[in-house]
Short mmCIF file of C-alpha atoms in Angstrom, two decimals:
data_model
loop_
_atom_site.label_atom_id
_atom_site.label_comp_id
_atom_site.label_asym_id
_atom_site.label_seq_id
_atom_site.Cartn_x
_atom_site.Cartn_y
_atom_site.Cartn_z
CA UNK G 776 88.57 133.86 104.08
CA UNK G 777 91.64 131.78 104.96
CA UNK G 778 93.89 133.23 107.65
CA UNK G 779 97.63 133.55 106.99
CA UNK G 780 98.18 132.27 110.55
CA UNK G 781 97.22 128.80 109.33
CA UNK G 782 100.79 128.64 108.01
CA UNK G 783 102.21 128.71 111.56
CA UNK G 784 103.81 125.50 112.87
CA UNK G 785 101.33 123.00 114.27
CA UNK G 786 98.24 124.76 112.94
CA UNK G 787 95.24 122.47 112.51
CA UNK G 788 92.41 124.08 110.52
CA UNK G 789 89.04 124.53 112.17
CA UNK G 790 85.95 123.13 110.51
CA UNK G 791 82.32 124.14 110.19
CA UNK G 792 81.40 127.69 111.13
CA UNK G 793 84.97 128.48 112.18
CA UNK G 794 86.55 127.35 108.94
CA UNK G 795 89.34 129.68 107.83
CA UNK G 796 91.25 129.91 111.12
CA UNK G 797 93.08 127.38 113.28
CA UNK G 798 91.29 125.04 115.66
CA UNK G 799 94.52 124.69 117.60
CA UNK G 800 98.30 124.81 117.21
CA UNK G 801 99.16 121.43 118.65
CA UNK G 802 98.44 121.78 122.37
CA UNK G 803 94.85 122.66 123.24
CA UNK G 804 95.29 122.81 127.01
CA UNK G 805 98.49 124.85 126.87
CA UNK G 806 96.68 127.35 124.66
CA UNK G 807 93.76 127.53 127.09
CA UNK G 808 96.04 128.05 130.07
CA UNK G 809 97.86 130.86 128.27
CA UNK G 810 94.58 132.66 127.56
CA UNK G 811 93.35 132.10 131.12
CA UNK G 812 96.60 133.65 132.38
CA UNK G 813 96.15 136.70 130.15
CA UNK G 814 98.77 135.95 127.52
CA UNK G 815 98.65 135.24 123.81
CA UNK G 816 95.89 136.02 121.35
CA UNK G 817 93.23 134.32 119.25
CA UNK G 818 92.88 134.75 115.51
CA UNK G 819 89.22 135.53 114.80
CA UNK G 820 89.90 136.91 111.34
CA UNK G 821 87.14 134.76 109.83
CA UNK G 822 84.46 136.85 111.55
CA UNK G 823 82.55 139.44 109.57
CA UNK G 824 83.34 143.13 110.07
CA UNK G 825 80.70 145.78 109.33
CA UNK G 826 81.13 149.56 109.65
CA UNK G 827 78.39 152.18 109.87
CA UNK G 828 79.29 155.82 109.27
CA UNK G 829 77.31 159.05 109.08
CA UNK G 830 75.97 161.60 111.53
CA UNK G 831 72.76 159.62 112.15
CA UNK G 832 74.47 156.26 112.76
CA UNK G 833 73.69 155.88 116.48
CA UNK G 834 70.13 157.23 116.32
CA UNK G 835 69.44 155.01 113.31
CA UNK G 836 70.90 151.83 114.80
CA UNK G 837 68.98 152.53 118.00
CA UNK G 838 65.73 152.03 116.05
CA UNK G 839 66.78 148.65 114.68
CA UNK G 840 68.62 146.80 117.44
CA UNK G 841 67.81 145.63 120.95
CA UNK G 842 70.40 147.82 122.66
CA UNK G 843 70.22 151.48 123.75
CA UNK G 844 72.93 153.22 121.72
CA UNK G 845 71.81 156.81 121.15
CA UNK G 846 74.28 157.97 123.82
CA UNK G 847 76.97 155.35 123.25
CA UNK G 848 80.27 156.97 124.19
CA UNK G 849 83.32 156.57 121.94
CA UNK G 850 85.26 153.50 122.98
CA UNK G 851 82.42 151.99 125.00
CA UNK G 852 81.78 148.36 124.01
CA UNK G 853 78.30 146.93 123.84
CA UNK G 854 76.46 144.06 122.20
CA UNK G 855 73.05 143.85 120.60
CA UNK G 856 70.67 141.63 118.67
CA UNK G 857 68.47 141.99 115.65
CA UNK G 858 65.24 140.08 116.07
CA UNK G 859 62.55 138.83 113.74
CA UNK G 860 59.03 140.25 113.98
CA UNK G 861 58.24 137.34 116.32
CA UNK G 862 61.17 138.09 118.61
CA UNK G 863 63.49 135.31 117.42
CA UNK G 864 67.23 136.06 117.28
CA UNK G 865 68.51 136.67 113.75
CA UNK G 866 71.81 138.50 114.27
CA UNK G 867 74.22 139.11 117.15
CA UNK G 868 76.32 142.28 116.94
CA UNK G 869 79.43 143.14 118.97
CA UNK G 870 79.82 146.91 118.68
CA UNK G 871 81.99 149.86 119.51
CA UNK G 872 81.88 153.47 118.25
CA UNK G 873 85.14 155.33 117.67
CA UNK G 874 83.53 158.76 117.46
CA UNK G 875 83.04 158.63 113.70
CA UNK G 876 82.18 155.02 112.89
CA UNK G 877 80.30 152.19 114.56
CA UNK G 878 82.36 149.04 114.15
CA UNK G 879 80.84 145.63 114.71
CA UNK G 880 81.93 142.06 114.28
CA UNK G 881 79.48 139.28 113.58
CA UNK G 882 79.39 135.54 113.00
CA UNK G 883 81.36 134.34 109.96
CA UNK G 884 79.32 134.53 106.80
CA UNK G 885 76.40 136.47 108.28
CA UNK G 886 77.55 139.95 107.29
CA UNK G 887 75.96 139.89 103.83
CA UNK G 888 72.46 139.20 105.19
CA UNK G 889 72.98 141.75 107.95
CA UNK G 890 74.07 144.44 105.50
CA UNK G 891 71.13 143.66 103.20
CA UNK G 892 68.74 144.20 106.11
CA UNK G 893 70.45 147.41 107.23
CA UNK G 894 70.45 148.79 103.70
CA UNK G 895 66.72 148.11 103.41
CA UNK G 896 66.12 150.23 106.53
CA UNK G 897 68.18 153.33 105.66
CA UNK G 898 65.28 155.46 104.36
CA UNK G 899 66.20 159.15 104.77
CA UNK G 900 68.85 158.66 107.47
CA UNK G 901 72.37 159.94 106.87
CA UNK G 902 74.22 156.66 107.20
CA UNK G 903 76.47 154.44 105.12
CA UNK G 904 76.94 150.72 105.72
CA UNK G 905 80.06 148.89 104.50
CA UNK G 906 81.43 145.35 104.63
CA UNK G 907 85.02 145.77 105.88
CA UNK G 908 85.79 142.05 106.32
CA UNK G 909 88.40 142.04 103.55
CA UNK G 910 90.21 144.99 105.13
CA UNK G 911 90.07 144.22 108.87
CA UNK G 912 90.72 141.12 110.96
CA UNK G 913 89.31 140.59 114.45
CA UNK G 914 91.94 139.61 117.03
CA UNK G 915 91.07 138.64 120.60
CA UNK G 916 93.33 139.55 123.52
CA UNK G 917 92.37 137.83 126.79
CA UNK G 918 91.51 139.67 129.98
CA UNK G 919 94.70 140.74 131.72
CA UNK G 920 96.73 140.92 128.51
CA UNK G 921 99.43 143.58 128.44
CA UNK G 922 99.89 143.37 124.67
CA UNK G 923 100.16 146.76 123.04
CA UNK G 924 97.43 147.97 120.73
CA UNK G 925 98.66 149.57 117.49
CA UNK G 926 98.08 153.31 117.23
CA UNK G 927 94.73 154.04 115.67
CA UNK G 928 93.36 150.50 116.01
CA UNK G 929 89.73 150.24 117.10
CA UNK G 930 89.28 148.23 120.31
CA UNK G 931 86.28 146.70 122.10
CA UNK G 932 87.19 146.49 125.78
CA UNK G 933 85.02 143.97 127.70
CA UNK G 934 85.31 142.06 131.00
CA UNK G 935 86.27 138.99 128.95
CA UNK G 936 89.08 140.67 127.03
CA UNK G 937 89.70 142.99 124.10
CA UNK G 938 88.57 142.65 120.49
CA UNK G 939 90.91 144.43 118.07
CA UNK G 940 89.81 145.50 114.60
CA UNK G 941 93.27 145.13 113.09
CA UNK G 942 94.13 146.00 109.49
CA UNK G 943 94.31 142.58 107.85
CA UNK G 944 97.70 143.33 106.33
CA UNK G 945 99.14 143.69 109.87
CA UNK G 946 97.80 140.38 111.23
CA UNK G 947 100.91 138.25 110.74
CA UNK G 948 103.32 140.82 112.15
CA UNK G 949 101.10 141.51 115.17
CA UNK G 950 100.75 137.79 115.94
CA UNK G 951 104.51 137.28 115.68
CA UNK G 952 105.12 140.08 118.19
CA UNK G 953 102.30 139.40 120.65
CA UNK G 954 101.76 135.62 120.50
CA UNK G 955 101.61 132.79 121.28
CA UNK G 956 98.56 132.31 119.08
CA UNK G 957 95.79 130.09 120.44
CA UNK G 958 93.19 128.34 118.33
CA UNK G 959 89.43 128.78 118.42
CA UNK G 960 88.95 125.56 120.40
CA UNK G 961 90.72 127.18 123.36
CA UNK G 962 88.63 130.33 122.92
CA UNK G 963 85.44 128.24 122.74
CA UNK G 964 86.28 126.29 125.89
CA UNK G 965 86.63 129.53 127.84
CA UNK G 966 83.43 130.85 126.26
CA UNK G 967 81.52 127.79 127.43
CA UNK G 968 83.06 128.10 130.90
CA UNK G 969 81.81 131.73 131.03
CA UNK G 970 78.30 130.65 129.92
CA UNK G 971 78.39 133.02 126.93
CA UNK G 972 75.99 132.02 124.15
CA UNK G 973 76.92 132.25 120.49
CA UNK G 974 74.68 132.78 117.49
CA UNK G 975 74.21 129.58 115.51
CA UNK G 976 75.47 127.48 118.41
CA UNK G 977 73.14 128.28 121.31
CA UNK G 978 70.45 129.57 118.93
CA UNK G 979 68.09 127.99 116.46
CA UNK G 980 65.22 129.37 114.38
CA UNK G 981 62.98 129.91 117.44
CA UNK G 982 65.39 131.16 120.11
CA UNK G 983 64.31 134.26 122.02
CA UNK G 984 66.75 136.34 124.12
CA UNK G 985 65.27 135.32 127.49
CA UNK G 986 66.27 131.68 126.95
CA UNK G 987 69.95 132.60 126.83
CA UNK G 988 70.13 135.17 129.62
CA UNK G 989 70.61 138.06 127.19
CA UNK G 990 68.11 140.42 128.80
CA UNK G 991 70.17 143.27 130.22
CA UNK G 992 73.25 142.05 128.36
CA UNK G 993 72.28 142.51 124.73
CA UNK G 994 68.66 143.60 125.23
CA UNK G 995 67.79 146.92 126.90
CA UNK G 996 64.31 146.90 128.43
CA UNK G 997 63.90 150.66 128.76
CA UNK G 998 64.36 151.71 125.14
CA UNK G 999 61.82 152.43 122.44
CA UNK G 1000 60.26 150.16 119.89
CA UNK G 1001 62.22 147.85 117.59
CA UNK G 1002 61.32 144.78 115.59
CA UNK G 1003 60.47 141.93 117.96
CA UNK G 1004 60.15 144.23 120.98
CA UNK G 1005 56.55 143.15 121.67
CA UNK G 1006 57.63 139.54 122.25
CA UNK G 1007 60.52 140.65 124.48
CA UNK G 1008 58.21 142.79 126.65
CA UNK G 1009 55.43 140.22 126.82
CA UNK G 1010 57.68 137.35 127.95
CA UNK G 1011 59.53 139.58 130.40
CA UNK G 1012 56.38 141.01 131.99
CA UNK G 1013 53.82 138.24 131.69
CA UNK G 1014 55.46 134.88 131.20
CA UNK G 1015 58.52 132.67 131.06
CA UNK G 1016 60.55 131.46 128.08
CA UNK G 1017 59.88 127.88 126.98
CA UNK G 1018 63.54 126.87 127.29
CA UNK G 1019 66.57 127.86 129.33
CA UNK G 1020 70.33 127.67 128.92
CA UNK G 1021 72.22 125.34 131.28
CA UNK G 1022 75.89 124.58 131.86
CA UNK G 1023 76.83 120.89 132.02
CA UNK G 1024 79.70 119.12 133.73
CA UNK G 1025 80.13 115.96 131.66
CA UNK G 1026 81.36 112.56 132.76
CA UNK G 1027 85.11 112.68 132.19
CA UNK G 1028 85.43 108.94 131.62
CA UNK G 1029 83.82 109.19 128.19
CA UNK G 1030 86.22 109.33 125.23
CA UNK G 1031 83.95 111.31 122.91
CA UNK G 1032 82.21 114.60 123.63
CA UNK G 1033 78.48 114.80 122.89
CA UNK G 1034 78.27 117.06 119.86
CA UNK G 1035 75.81 119.84 119.07
CA UNK G 1036 72.28 118.53 118.80
CA UNK G 1037 72.88 115.56 121.11
CA UNK G 1038 69.61 114.90 122.99
CA UNK G 1039 69.47 115.72 126.70
CA UNK G 1040 67.28 113.53 128.92
CA UNK G 1041 66.73 112.81 132.59
CA UNK G 1042 69.31 110.31 133.82
CA UNK G 1043 66.55 108.44 135.63
CA UNK G 1044 64.76 107.85 132.30
CA UNK G 1045 67.84 106.41 130.60
CA UNK G 1046 69.09 107.00 127.04
CA UNK G 1047 65.71 106.05 125.57
CA UNK G 1048 63.76 108.48 127.73
CA UNK G 1049 61.87 111.57 126.61
CA UNK G 1050 64.08 114.27 125.12
CA UNK G 1051 64.10 117.45 127.21
CA UNK G 1052 66.65 119.49 125.28
CA UNK G 1053 69.89 119.29 123.34
CA UNK G 1054 73.58 120.09 123.60
CA UNK G 1055 74.57 123.33 121.86
CA UNK G 1056 78.36 123.45 122.41
CA UNK G 1057 80.75 121.03 124.11
CA UNK G 1058 84.42 121.47 124.92
CA UNK G 1059 87.36 120.04 126.85
CA UNK G 1060 88.48 122.49 129.52
CA UNK G 1061 91.99 122.55 130.96
CA UNK G 1062 90.69 122.54 134.56
CA UNK G 1063 87.02 121.50 134.48
CA UNK G 1064 87.37 118.62 132.05
CA UNK G 1065 84.56 118.00 129.54
CA UNK G 1066 81.87 120.69 129.71
CA UNK G 1067 78.94 121.84 127.59
CA UNK G 1068 76.13 124.30 127.17
CA UNK G 1069 72.64 123.00 126.46
CA UNK G 1070 69.10 124.25 125.97
CA UNK G 1071 66.50 122.38 128.02
CA UNK G 1072 62.81 122.80 128.72
CA UNK G 1073 62.15 125.44 131.35
CA UNK G 1074 60.45 123.03 133.76
CA UNK G 1075 63.45 120.66 134.03
CA UNK G 1076 64.35 120.67 137.73
CA UNK G 1077 67.55 122.61 138.43
CA UNK G 1078 68.92 119.72 140.53
CA UNK G 1079 67.99 116.96 138.06
CA UNK G 1080 70.77 114.64 136.90
CA UNK G 1081 70.87 114.52 133.13
CA UNK G 1082 72.18 112.48 130.24
CA UNK G 1083 73.71 114.10 127.15
CA UNK G 1084 73.35 111.20 124.76
CA UNK G 1085 74.93 108.41 126.79
CA UNK G 1086 77.09 110.75 128.88
CA UNK G 1087 76.15 111.60 132.47
CA UNK G 1088 75.82 115.32 133.05
CA UNK G 1089 75.44 117.48 136.16
CA UNK G 1090 73.86 120.86 135.46
CA UNK G 1091 74.51 124.38 136.69
CA UNK G 1092 71.81 127.00 136.30
CA UNK G 1093 72.55 129.75 133.78
CA UNK G 1094 68.97 130.99 133.22
CA UNK G 1095 66.54 130.64 136.11
CA UNK G 1096 63.41 128.54 135.37
#
């Protein structure tokens, strides 16, 4: 779904998973600084929007997701996962309940599969699931923003900022009043800086929540059974995940950023050494320079100097080994 904000001056379309919105509007670092200072907004209208209504909505979702939501208060933001039977991450949900409806936004293009799964699990519960992507656009306001929220708009308030579920027809007018608009590259750079994983970027077909530091964030350990719960409990109580998320400071003298999938190796082994992991997301940050997130084997020493492709990388621990 192509955003109308792509018609703004300087807009450069994003590619890949973020196709449909702007990568930037001509000045990546200015856009980052504005967000870091609490001004402007980010157009995330390409993300999927799913709504669950009905008197059983919270009790029903509680059975399916990794988060404890039976007592979720109206307006309280949370996030959750849906796992496979083997505990691998399949969906990431960013939720809020407004007292009548659970609203969630999800990765672009994943809402159809999510809805198909939810529909298959309705049974006798009094719930209705709807794809509201055509009707509502997600807009991000950074932490510290003083932009007004339209009356009646659903908001997810988090430490990182506010997610607005804005009627799609109001997107252009809202952006004109509360801009400047920043592109998703600025948003992604701040996400990487904050060590926040993203489905399809920091995950692959075998990722479990422990590898990304999502236990306690999107996974509640004191709730009842859900699909994949056995793996979550077993790894938490008896073992360690095979991989761990790390944050990388990249050599700023390199012209090109190592892209997703770039092998990570020990610097001492050189670029032909044994692969120990791979880059998941890289970005250019307005203060930190080139940075990245990567998944590496759990036993990689936390003080080891690394190579991301041919680029020297110093690591910071995100998930303890």
